[in-house]
Amino acid sequence: MKRLMLVIGILLITLPIYAQKPVWSLEVEACELNLVGKAFYDTPNPYHRIDTCRFKGFTKSENMQCRCAAGLAVLFTTDASDIGVKMDFDHASGAAYCSYRGFDLYIKKDGQWLWAGMTSFPTEHKDKDAVRALVKNMAEGEKECLLYLPIYTDINSCKVCVSGATHIDPMASPFKHKIVFHGSSFTHGISTTRAGMSYPVQFMRRTGLQPITLGFSGNCKMQPYFADVLEEIDADAYVFDIFSNPNIPLIKERLRPFIDRMVKAHPGKPIIVQRTIYWEKENFDTSAQKEYGGRRALSDSLMTEICKEYKDVYYIKPDAALHSGESSTADGIHPNDNGYSLWERSIEKPILRILKKYYKDIPSPAGK
């Protein structure tokens, strides 16, 4: 009798837990909703940033990065109580950061995008039908959702799954204009813990402008074949982080031809070039001080002359440091989440001030 009562007691405790497990009643392929942040919408795989059959010259690692979904996001509405995702992919980075194979969900509340949940997948993902929850137990009502895709994964399929819902529908984009962000691992978002924490997509949520994120970790060196791609993108502005990867000789060799091509391809459009940030490994490493300090000094000199020549070319100086003696990087090079927030704050006002010269509907900096 005691054993029977124990079993009944356990069931009474556990049944409510099992009852809370979502029943995923609806699922929709993410690209059938509103996939935003793409430079080209005619890629054979909708989650690839660049069609490497159309654009040639990339190395093996660059090809892989072209297929990564960094910066892409899905907009949708639903009345779900629970939201999850499932994913099938060919290749993903084995690094421990959740952003590399993870999804990051924001839901609009009181006019602002508020973080709602995240999940990530293992590198060796076997069960393609397994749904991973992003957020559960939400109150009734309509939700406007913004879901960022993994930054270092070659996705074949990803489906948004909902529970307790009557619908899941594409949401019209509230993000205005198209701003290309092209650059290094910094622009890619390397070392972020979540896919929604790179500085371009933080800029997106704070300003309401639409970034086209083309970060290529370790590989943004003003190569002519990258210029081929950038020439073909019709956007309202172009923001470049092009001094973080190339060494001093490459900067001397490639900067002027690169800028000349961009000005010719996009006449009358603002082209905003970012200085490379202070790398915290420079604190005591004299070799790093010479190299990265030299890049900044050289870019300052060259960009001063270029900006005098071209009225639509601008030079800004981002800052990802705390300036308190504490570190804001993950490894002495790449900012952590807070460092990327500092970076975004440091460029937000200068970029908006520049864009206001060209477009009347550009907002004022958030919180200002």
PDB file of N, CA and C in Angstrom, residues 233-324:
ATOM      1  N   ILE A 233      25.702  44.912 -55.265  1.00  0.00           N
ATOM      2  CA  ILE A 233      24.672  45.071 -54.228  1.00  0.00           C
ATOM      3  C   ILE A 233      24.116  46.488 -54.270  1.00  0.00           C
ATOM      4  N   ASP A 234      22.834  46.581 -54.493  1.00  0.00           N
ATOM      5  CA  ASP A 234      22.157  47.872 -54.505  1.00  0.00           C
ATOM      6  C   ASP A 234      21.677  48.176 -53.092  1.00  0.00           C
ATOM      7  N   ALA A 235      22.330  49.097 -52.433  1.00  0.00           N
ATOM      8  CA  ALA A 235      21.994  49.448 -51.048  1.00  0.00           C
ATOM      9  C   ALA A 235      21.984  50.964 -50.903  1.00  0.00           C
ATOM     10  N   ASP A 236      21.610  51.418 -49.713  1.00  0.00           N
ATOM     11  CA  ASP A 236      21.540  52.850 -49.453  1.00  0.00           C
ATOM     12  C   ASP A 236      22.815  53.401 -48.830  1.00  0.00           C
ATOM     13  N   ALA A 237      23.654  52.518 -48.299  1.00  0.00           N
ATOM     14  CA  ALA A 237      24.935  52.935 -47.726  1.00  0.00           C
ATOM     15  C   ALA A 237      25.807  51.698 -47.570  1.00  0.00           C
ATOM     16  N   TYR A 238      27.115  51.948 -47.441  1.00  0.00           N
ATOM     17  CA  TYR A 238      28.087  50.858 -47.361  1.00  0.00           C
ATOM     18  C   TYR A 238      29.051  51.171 -46.225  1.00  0.00           C
ATOM     19  N   VAL A 239      29.125  50.252 -45.257  1.00  0.00           N
ATOM     20  CA  VAL A 239      29.983  50.448 -44.086  1.00  0.00           C
ATOM     21  C   VAL A 239      31.035  49.349 -44.093  1.00  0.00           C
ATOM     22  N   PHE A 240      32.305  49.743 -44.111  1.00  0.00           N
ATOM     23  CA  PHE A 240      33.394  48.782 -44.287  1.00  0.00           C
ATOM     24  C   PHE A 240      34.326  48.726 -43.076  1.00  0.00           C
ATOM     25  N   ASP A 241      34.589  47.512 -42.619  1.00  0.00           N
ATOM     26  CA  ASP A 241      35.605  47.202 -41.601  1.00  0.00           C
ATOM     27  C   ASP A 241      36.725  46.468 -42.350  1.00  0.00           C
ATOM     28  N   ILE A 242      37.583  47.247 -43.045  1.00  0.00           N
ATOM     29  CA  ILE A 242      38.518  46.651 -43.997  1.00  0.00           C
ATOM     30  C   ILE A 242      39.979  46.759 -43.564  1.00  0.00           C
ATOM     31  N   PHE A 243      40.249  47.238 -42.344  1.00  0.00           N
ATOM     32  CA  PHE A 243      41.626  47.362 -41.883  1.00  0.00           C
ATOM     33  C   PHE A 243      41.994  46.351 -40.804  1.00  0.00           C
ATOM     34  N   SER A 244      41.074  45.456 -40.454  1.00  0.00           N
ATOM     35  CA  SER A 244      41.326  44.523 -39.356  1.00  0.00           C
ATOM     36  C   SER A 244      42.061  43.265 -39.800  1.00  0.00           C
ATOM     37  N   ASN A 245      41.890  42.851 -41.050  1.00  0.00           N
ATOM     38  CA  ASN A 245      42.538  41.631 -41.544  1.00  0.00           C
ATOM     39  C   ASN A 245      43.810  41.861 -42.356  1.00  0.00           C
ATOM     40  N   PRO A 246      43.842  42.815 -43.298  1.00  0.00           N
ATOM     41  CA  PRO A 246      45.054  42.965 -44.114  1.00  0.00           C
ATOM     42  C   PRO A 246      46.202  43.586 -43.332  1.00  0.00           C
ATOM     43  N   ASN A 247      47.429  43.146 -43.637  1.00  0.00           N
ATOM     44  CA  ASN A 247      48.595  43.749 -42.998  1.00  0.00           C
ATOM     45  C   ASN A 247      48.921  45.079 -43.670  1.00  0.00           C
ATOM     46  N   ILE A 248      49.941  45.739 -43.168  1.00  0.00           N
ATOM     47  CA  ILE A 248      50.269  47.088 -43.648  1.00  0.00           C
ATOM     48  C   ILE A 248      50.590  47.107 -45.146  1.00  0.00           C
ATOM     49  N   PRO A 249      51.418  46.183 -45.677  1.00  0.00           N
ATOM     50  CA  PRO A 249      51.663  46.209 -47.125  1.00  0.00           C
ATOM     51  C   PRO A 249      50.391  46.028 -47.954  1.00  0.00           C
ATOM     52  N   LEU A 250      49.492  45.145 -47.518  1.00  0.00           N
ATOM     53  CA  LEU A 250      48.253  44.939 -48.267  1.00  0.00           C
ATOM     54  C   LEU A 250      47.359  46.178 -48.225  1.00  0.00           C
ATOM     55  N   ILE A 251      47.315  46.856 -47.090  1.00  0.00           N
ATOM     56  CA  ILE A 251      46.525  48.083 -47.010  1.00  0.00           C
ATOM     57  C   ILE A 251      47.049  49.111 -48.007  1.00  0.00           C
ATOM     58  N   LYS A 252      48.362  49.266 -48.065  1.00  0.00           N
ATOM     59  CA  LYS A 252      48.959  50.218 -49.011  1.00  0.00           C
ATOM     60  C   LYS A 252      48.622  49.855 -50.450  1.00  0.00           C
ATOM     61  N   GLU A 253      48.639  48.563 -50.745  1.00  0.00           N
ATOM     62  CA  GLU A 253      48.417  48.085 -52.109  1.00  0.00           C
ATOM     63  C   GLU A 253      46.948  48.157 -52.529  1.00  0.00           C
ATOM     64  N   ARG A 254      46.041  47.825 -51.614  1.00  0.00           N
ATOM     65  CA  ARG A 254      44.658  47.563 -52.033  1.00  0.00           C
ATOM     66  C   ARG A 254      43.645  48.649 -51.691  1.00  0.00           C
ATOM     67  N   LEU A 255      43.946  49.530 -50.755  1.00  0.00           N
ATOM     68  CA  LEU A 255      42.915  50.463 -50.313  1.00  0.00           C
ATOM     69  C   LEU A 255      42.420  51.362 -51.433  1.00  0.00           C
ATOM     70  N   ARG A 256      43.308  52.038 -52.096  1.00  0.00           N
ATOM     71  CA  ARG A 256      42.894  52.987 -53.127  1.00  0.00           C
ATOM     72  C   ARG A 256      42.103  52.309 -54.260  1.00  0.00           C
ATOM     73  N   PRO A 257      42.560  51.193 -54.831  1.00  0.00           N
ATOM     74  CA  PRO A 257      41.747  50.543 -55.871  1.00  0.00           C
ATOM     75  C   PRO A 257      40.377  50.110 -55.369  1.00  0.00           C
ATOM     76  N   PHE A 258      40.314  49.644 -54.125  1.00  0.00           N
ATOM     77  CA  PHE A 258      39.040  49.200 -53.564  1.00  0.00           C
ATOM     78  C   PHE A 258      38.063  50.366 -53.444  1.00  0.00           C
ATOM     79  N   ILE A 259      38.509  51.469 -52.852  1.00  0.00           N
ATOM     80  CA  ILE A 259      37.637  52.633 -52.685  1.00  0.00           C
ATOM     81  C   ILE A 259      37.237  53.192 -54.050  1.00  0.00           C
ATOM     82  N   ASP A 260      38.164  53.257 -54.981  1.00  0.00           N
ATOM     83  CA  ASP A 260      37.844  53.756 -56.321  1.00  0.00           C
ATOM     84  C   ASP A 260      36.719  52.939 -56.947  1.00  0.00           C
ATOM     85  N   ARG A 261      36.785  51.627 -56.799  1.00  0.00           N
ATOM     86  CA  ARG A 261      35.751  50.763 -57.369  1.00  0.00           C
ATOM     87  C   ARG A 261      34.406  50.988 -56.688  1.00  0.00           C
ATOM     88  N   MET A 262      34.406  51.149 -55.384  1.00  0.00           N
ATOM     89  CA  MET A 262      33.155  51.334 -54.664  1.00  0.00           C
ATOM     90  C   MET A 262      32.498  52.670 -55.047  1.00  0.00           C
ATOM     91  N   VAL A 263      33.286  53.730 -55.146  1.00  0.00           N
ATOM     92  CA  VAL A 263      32.748  55.040 -55.514  1.00  0.00           C
ATOM     93  C   VAL A 263      32.166  55.008 -56.923  1.00  0.00           C
ATOM     94  N   LYS A 264      32.861  54.352 -57.824  1.00  0.00           N
ATOM     95  CA  LYS A 264      32.386  54.261 -59.206  1.00  0.00           C
ATOM     96  C   LYS A 264      31.112  53.428 -59.305  1.00  0.00           C
ATOM     97  N   ALA A 265      31.038  52.339 -58.537  1.00  0.00           N
ATOM     98  CA  ALA A 265      29.881  51.436 -58.607  1.00  0.00           C
ATOM     99  C   ALA A 265      28.648  52.027 -57.937  1.00  0.00           C
ATOM    100  N   HIS A 266      28.861  52.899 -56.922  1.00  0.00           N
ATOM    101  CA  HIS A 266      27.731  53.415 -56.137  1.00  0.00           C
ATOM    102  C   HIS A 266      27.803  54.937 -56.029  1.00  0.00           C
ATOM    103  N   PRO A 267      27.696  55.635 -57.138  1.00  0.00           N
ATOM    104  CA  PRO A 267      27.821  57.098 -57.101  1.00  0.00           C
ATOM    105  C   PRO A 267      26.712  57.741 -56.275  1.00  0.00           C
ATOM    106  N   GLY A 268      27.105  58.708 -55.461  1.00  0.00           N
ATOM    107  CA  GLY A 268      26.138  59.438 -54.651  1.00  0.00           C
ATOM    108  C   GLY A 268      25.685  58.716 -53.397  1.00  0.00           C
ATOM    109  N   LYS A 269      26.204  57.518 -53.153  1.00  0.00           N
ATOM    110  CA  LYS A 269      25.852  56.762 -51.953  1.00  0.00           C
ATOM    111  C   LYS A 269      26.952  56.928 -50.899  1.00  0.00           C
ATOM    112  N   PRO A 270      26.590  57.036 -49.617  1.00  0.00           N
ATOM    113  CA  PRO A 270      27.623  57.156 -48.582  1.00  0.00           C
ATOM    114  C   PRO A 270      28.422  55.859 -48.407  1.00  0.00           C
ATOM    115  N   ILE A 271      29.722  56.000 -48.403  1.00  0.00           N
ATOM    116  CA  ILE A 271      30.646  54.897 -48.167  1.00  0.00           C
ATOM    117  C   ILE A 271      31.406  55.233 -46.885  1.00  0.00           C
ATOM    118  N   ILE A 272      31.159  54.444 -45.855  1.00  0.00           N
ATOM    119  CA  ILE A 272      31.665  54.747 -44.515  1.00  0.00           C
ATOM    120  C   ILE A 272      32.700  53.704 -44.134  1.00  0.00           C
ATOM    121  N   VAL A 273      33.926  54.116 -43.932  1.00  0.00           N
ATOM    122  CA  VAL A 273      35.034  53.206 -43.643  1.00  0.00           C
ATOM    123  C   VAL A 273      35.387  53.310 -42.162  1.00  0.00           C
ATOM    124  N   GLN A 274      35.519  52.155 -41.528  1.00  0.00           N
ATOM    125  CA  GLN A 274      35.842  52.118 -40.104  1.00  0.00           C
ATOM    126  C   GLN A 274      37.326  51.822 -39.891  1.00  0.00           C
ATOM    127  N   ARG A 275      37.920  52.555 -39.005  1.00  0.00           N
ATOM    128  CA  ARG A 275      39.253  52.229 -38.527  1.00  0.00           C
ATOM    129  C   ARG A 275      39.186  50.919 -37.742  1.00  0.00           C
ATOM    130  N   THR A 276      40.263  50.135 -37.706  1.00  0.00           N
ATOM    131  CA  THR A 276      40.242  48.955 -36.853  1.00  0.00           C
ATOM    132  C   THR A 276      40.331  49.377 -35.394  1.00  0.00           C
ATOM    133  N   ILE A 277      39.633  48.647 -34.536  1.00  0.00           N
ATOM    134  CA  ILE A 277      39.605  48.984 -33.111  1.00  0.00           C
ATOM    135  C   ILE A 277      40.961  48.724 -32.452  1.00  0.00           C
ATOM    136  N   TYR A 278      41.113  49.218 -31.251  1.00  0.00           N
ATOM    137  CA  TYR A 278      42.269  48.864 -30.422  1.00  0.00           C
ATOM    138  C   TYR A 278      42.100  47.410 -29.985  1.00  0.00           C
ATOM    139  N   TRP A 279      43.108  46.588 -30.269  1.00  0.00           N
ATOM    140  CA  TRP A 279      43.081  45.177 -29.892  1.00  0.00           C
ATOM    141  C   TRP A 279      43.722  45.051 -28.509  1.00  0.00           C
ATOM    142  N   GLU A 280      43.018  44.479 -27.559  1.00  0.00           N
ATOM    143  CA  GLU A 280      43.528  44.471 -26.189  1.00  0.00           C
ATOM    144  C   GLU A 280      44.822  43.670 -26.024  1.00  0.00           C
ATOM    145  N   LYS A 281      45.131  42.821 -27.002  1.00  0.00           N
ATOM    146  CA  LYS A 281      46.429  42.140 -26.914  1.00  0.00           C
ATOM    147  C   LYS A 281      47.577  43.124 -27.068  1.00  0.00           C
ATOM    148  N   GLU A 282      47.272  44.344 -27.507  1.00  0.00           N
ATOM    149  CA  GLU A 282      48.292  45.379 -27.607  1.00  0.00           C
ATOM    150  C   GLU A 282      48.720  45.913 -26.239  1.00  0.00           C
ATOM    151  N   ASN A 283      48.008  45.575 -25.198  1.00  0.00           N
ATOM    152  CA  ASN A 283      48.315  46.146 -23.883  1.00  0.00           C
ATOM    153  C   ASN A 283      49.782  45.976 -23.509  1.00  0.00           C
ATOM    154  N   PHE A 284      50.338  44.762 -23.769  1.00  0.00           N
ATOM    155  CA  PHE A 284      51.730  44.488 -23.393  1.00  0.00           C
ATOM    156  C   PHE A 284      52.556  43.869 -24.521  1.00  0.00           C
ATOM    157  N   ASP A 285      51.912  43.397 -25.579  1.00  0.00           N
ATOM    158  CA  ASP A 285      52.608  42.737 -26.685  1.00  0.00           C
ATOM    159  C   ASP A 285      53.141  43.806 -27.639  1.00  0.00           C
ATOM    160  N   THR A 286      54.464  44.006 -27.634  1.00  0.00           N
ATOM    161  CA  THR A 286      55.044  45.083 -28.440  1.00  0.00           C
ATOM    162  C   THR A 286      54.917  44.812 -29.937  1.00  0.00           C
ATOM    163  N   SER A 287      54.936  43.538 -30.333  1.00  0.00           N
ATOM    164  CA  SER A 287      54.748  43.208 -31.742  1.00  0.00           C
ATOM    165  C   SER A 287      53.342  43.580 -32.194  1.00  0.00           C
ATOM    166  N   ALA A 288      52.342  43.277 -31.347  1.00  0.00           N
ATOM    167  CA  ALA A 288      50.968  43.648 -31.659  1.00  0.00           C
ATOM    168  C   ALA A 288      50.803  45.159 -31.698  1.00  0.00           C
ATOM    169  N   GLN A 289      51.465  45.854 -30.795  1.00  0.00           N
ATOM    170  CA  GLN A 289      51.391  47.312 -30.784  1.00  0.00           C
ATOM    171  C   GLN A 289      51.898  47.887 -32.103  1.00  0.00           C
ATOM    172  N   LYS A 290      53.005  47.323 -32.587  1.00  0.00           N
ATOM    173  CA  LYS A 290      53.595  47.826 -33.828  1.00  0.00           C
ATOM    174  C   LYS A 290      52.675  47.556 -35.014  1.00  0.00           C
ATOM    175  N   GLU A 291      52.138  46.330 -35.095  1.00  0.00           N
ATOM    176  CA  GLU A 291      51.317  45.956 -36.244  1.00  0.00           C
ATOM    177  C   GLU A 291      49.986  46.704 -36.260  1.00  0.00           C
ATOM    178  N   TYR A 292      49.214  46.587 -35.176  1.00  0.00           N
ATOM    179  CA  TYR A 292      47.859  47.148 -35.201  1.00  0.00           C
ATOM    180  C   TYR A 292      47.867  48.655 -35.025  1.00  0.00           C
ATOM    181  N   GLY A 293      48.820  49.152 -34.228  1.00  0.00           N
ATOM    182  CA  GLY A 293      48.976  50.601 -34.159  1.00  0.00           C
ATOM    183  C   GLY A 293      49.395  51.163 -35.508  1.00  0.00           C
ATOM    184  N   GLY A 294      50.257  50.408 -36.216  1.00  0.00           N
ATOM    185  CA  GLY A 294      50.685  50.824 -37.545  1.00  0.00           C
ATOM    186  C   GLY A 294      49.533  50.841 -38.538  1.00  0.00           C
ATOM    187  N   ARG A 295      48.633  49.867 -38.431  1.00  0.00           N
ATOM    188  CA  ARG A 295      47.465  49.846 -39.326  1.00  0.00           C
ATOM    189  C   ARG A 295      46.585  51.067 -39.096  1.00  0.00           C
ATOM    190  N   ARG A 296      46.384  51.413 -37.831  1.00  0.00           N
ATOM    191  CA  ARG A 296      45.542  52.578 -37.542  1.00  0.00           C
ATOM    192  C   ARG A 296      46.188  53.871 -38.037  1.00  0.00           C
ATOM    193  N   ALA A 297      47.480  53.987 -37.812  1.00  0.00           N
ATOM    194  CA  ALA A 297      48.164  55.212 -38.253  1.00  0.00           C
ATOM    195  C   ALA A 297      48.125  55.329 -39.771  1.00  0.00           C
ATOM    196  N   LEU A 298      48.344  54.204 -40.453  1.00  0.00           N
ATOM    197  CA  LEU A 298      48.333  54.219 -41.915  1.00  0.00           C
ATOM    198  C   LEU A 298      46.936  54.529 -42.439  1.00  0.00           C
ATOM    199  N   SER A 299      45.925  53.885 -41.881  1.00  0.00           N
ATOM    200  CA  SER A 299      44.565  54.127 -42.364  1.00  0.00           C
ATOM    201  C   SER A 299      44.140  55.572 -42.082  1.00  0.00           C
ATOM    202  N   ASP A 300      44.553  56.119 -40.945  1.00  0.00           N
ATOM    203  CA  ASP A 300      44.248  57.525 -40.652  1.00  0.00           C
ATOM    204  C   ASP A 300      44.806  58.427 -41.753  1.00  0.00           C
ATOM    205  N   SER A 301      46.055  58.173 -42.131  1.00  0.00           N
ATOM    206  CA  SER A 301      46.714  59.001 -43.133  1.00  0.00           C
ATOM    207  C   SER A 301      46.066  58.854 -44.512  1.00  0.00           C
ATOM    208  N   LEU A 302      45.872  57.595 -44.933  1.00  0.00           N
ATOM    209  CA  LEU A 302      45.326  57.354 -46.266  1.00  0.00           C
ATOM    210  C   LEU A 302      43.879  57.824 -46.381  1.00  0.00           C
ATOM    211  N   MET A 303      43.088  57.564 -45.345  1.00  0.00           N
ATOM    212  CA  MET A 303      41.677  57.932 -45.412  1.00  0.00           C
ATOM    213  C   MET A 303      41.478  59.441 -45.342  1.00  0.00           C
ATOM    214  N   THR A 304      42.374  60.150 -44.688  1.00  0.00           N
ATOM    215  CA  THR A 304      42.284  61.609 -44.682  1.00  0.00           C
ATOM    216  C   THR A 304      42.352  62.151 -46.098  1.00  0.00           C
ATOM    217  N   GLU A 305      43.279  61.624 -46.888  1.00  0.00           N
ATOM    218  CA  GLU A 305      43.424  62.064 -48.282  1.00  0.00           C
ATOM    219  C   GLU A 305      42.253  61.626 -49.137  1.00  0.00           C
ATOM    220  N   ILE A 306      41.784  60.384 -48.939  1.00  0.00           N
ATOM    221  CA  ILE A 306      40.672  59.866 -49.745  1.00  0.00           C
ATOM    222  C   ILE A 306      39.391  60.646 -49.464  1.00  0.00           C
ATOM    223  N   CYS A 307      39.147  60.972 -48.204  1.00  0.00           N
ATOM    224  CA  CYS A 307      37.936  61.720 -47.855  1.00  0.00           C
ATOM    225  C   CYS A 307      37.960  63.137 -48.419  1.00  0.00           C
ATOM    226  N   LYS A 308      39.141  63.715 -48.574  1.00  0.00           N
ATOM    227  CA  LYS A 308      39.251  65.022 -49.203  1.00  0.00           C
ATOM    228  C   LYS A 308      38.886  64.942 -50.681  1.00  0.00           C
ATOM    229  N   GLU A 309      39.210  63.812 -51.304  1.00  0.00           N
ATOM    230  CA  GLU A 309      38.974  63.644 -52.735  1.00  0.00           C
ATOM    231  C   GLU A 309      37.528  63.283 -53.043  1.00  0.00           C
ATOM    232  N   TYR A 310      36.934  62.421 -52.220  1.00  0.00           N
ATOM    233  CA  TYR A 310      35.586  61.922 -52.479  1.00  0.00           C
ATOM    234  C   TYR A 310      34.614  62.449 -51.424  1.00  0.00           C
ATOM    235  N   LYS A 311      33.630  63.225 -51.854  1.00  0.00           N
ATOM    236  CA  LYS A 311      32.705  63.836 -50.908  1.00  0.00           C
ATOM    237  C   LYS A 311      31.774  62.821 -50.249  1.00  0.00           C
ATOM    238  N   ASP A 312      31.582  61.646 -50.842  1.00  0.00           N
ATOM    239  CA  ASP A 312      30.671  60.637 -50.285  1.00  0.00           C
ATOM    240  C   ASP A 312      31.403  59.537 -49.523  1.00  0.00           C
ATOM    241  N   VAL A 313      32.685  59.708 -49.270  1.00  0.00           N
ATOM    242  CA  VAL A 313      33.454  58.742 -48.491  1.00  0.00           C
ATOM    243  C   VAL A 313      33.729  59.340 -47.111  1.00  0.00           C
ATOM    244  N   TYR A 314      33.495  58.542 -46.081  1.00  0.00           N
ATOM    245  CA  TYR A 314      33.637  59.002 -44.698  1.00  0.00           C
ATOM    246  C   TYR A 314      34.499  58.016 -43.914  1.00  0.00           C
ATOM    247  N   TYR A 315      35.097  58.506 -42.853  1.00  0.00           N
ATOM    248  CA  TYR A 315      35.992  57.698 -42.015  1.00  0.00           C
ATOM    249  C   TYR A 315      35.576  57.869 -40.564  1.00  0.00           C
ATOM    250  N   ILE A 316      35.271  56.753 -39.887  1.00  0.00           N
ATOM    251  CA  ILE A 316      34.854  56.810 -38.493  1.00  0.00           C
ATOM    252  C   ILE A 316      35.734  55.883 -37.656  1.00  0.00           C
ATOM    253  N   LYS A 317      35.733  56.116 -36.352  1.00  0.00           N
ATOM    254  CA  LYS A 317      36.643  55.391 -35.463  1.00  0.00           C
ATOM    255  C   LYS A 317      35.857  54.675 -34.361  1.00  0.00           C
ATOM    256  N   PRO A 318      35.551  53.395 -34.548  1.00  0.00           N
ATOM    257  CA  PRO A 318      34.810  52.647 -33.527  1.00  0.00           C
ATOM    258  C   PRO A 318      35.650  52.388 -32.291  1.00  0.00           C
ATOM    259  N   ASP A 319      34.958  52.105 -31.198  1.00  0.00           N
ATOM    260  CA  ASP A 319      35.629  51.857 -29.920  1.00  0.00           C
ATOM    261  C   ASP A 319      34.865  50.752 -29.202  1.00  0.00           C
ATOM    262  N   ALA A 320      35.554  49.661 -28.881  1.00  0.00           N
ATOM    263  CA  ALA A 320      34.917  48.530 -28.199  1.00  0.00           C
ATOM    264  C   ALA A 320      35.493  48.315 -26.807  1.00  0.00           C
ATOM    265  N   ALA A 321      36.176  49.310 -26.270  1.00  0.00           N
ATOM    266  CA  ALA A 321      36.865  49.159 -24.985  1.00  0.00           C
ATOM    267  C   ALA A 321      36.083  49.807 -23.846  1.00  0.00           C
ATOM    268  N   LEU A 322      36.275  49.270 -22.642  1.00  0.00           N
ATOM    269  CA  LEU A 322      35.636  49.813 -21.440  1.00  0.00           C
ATOM    270  C   LEU A 322      36.383  51.017 -20.874  1.00  0.00           C
ATOM    271  N   HIS A 323      37.701  51.076 -21.122  1.00  0.00           N
ATOM    272  CA  HIS A 323      38.549  52.168 -20.611  1.00  0.00           C
ATOM    273  C   HIS A 323      38.519  52.247 -19.081  1.00  0.00           C
ATOM    274  N   SER A 324      38.443  51.095 -18.439  1.00  0.00           N
ATOM    275  CA  SER A 324      38.396  51.072 -16.971  1.00  0.00           C
ATOM    276  C   SER A 324      39.453  50.136 -16.393  1.00  0.00           C
TER     277      SER A 324
END
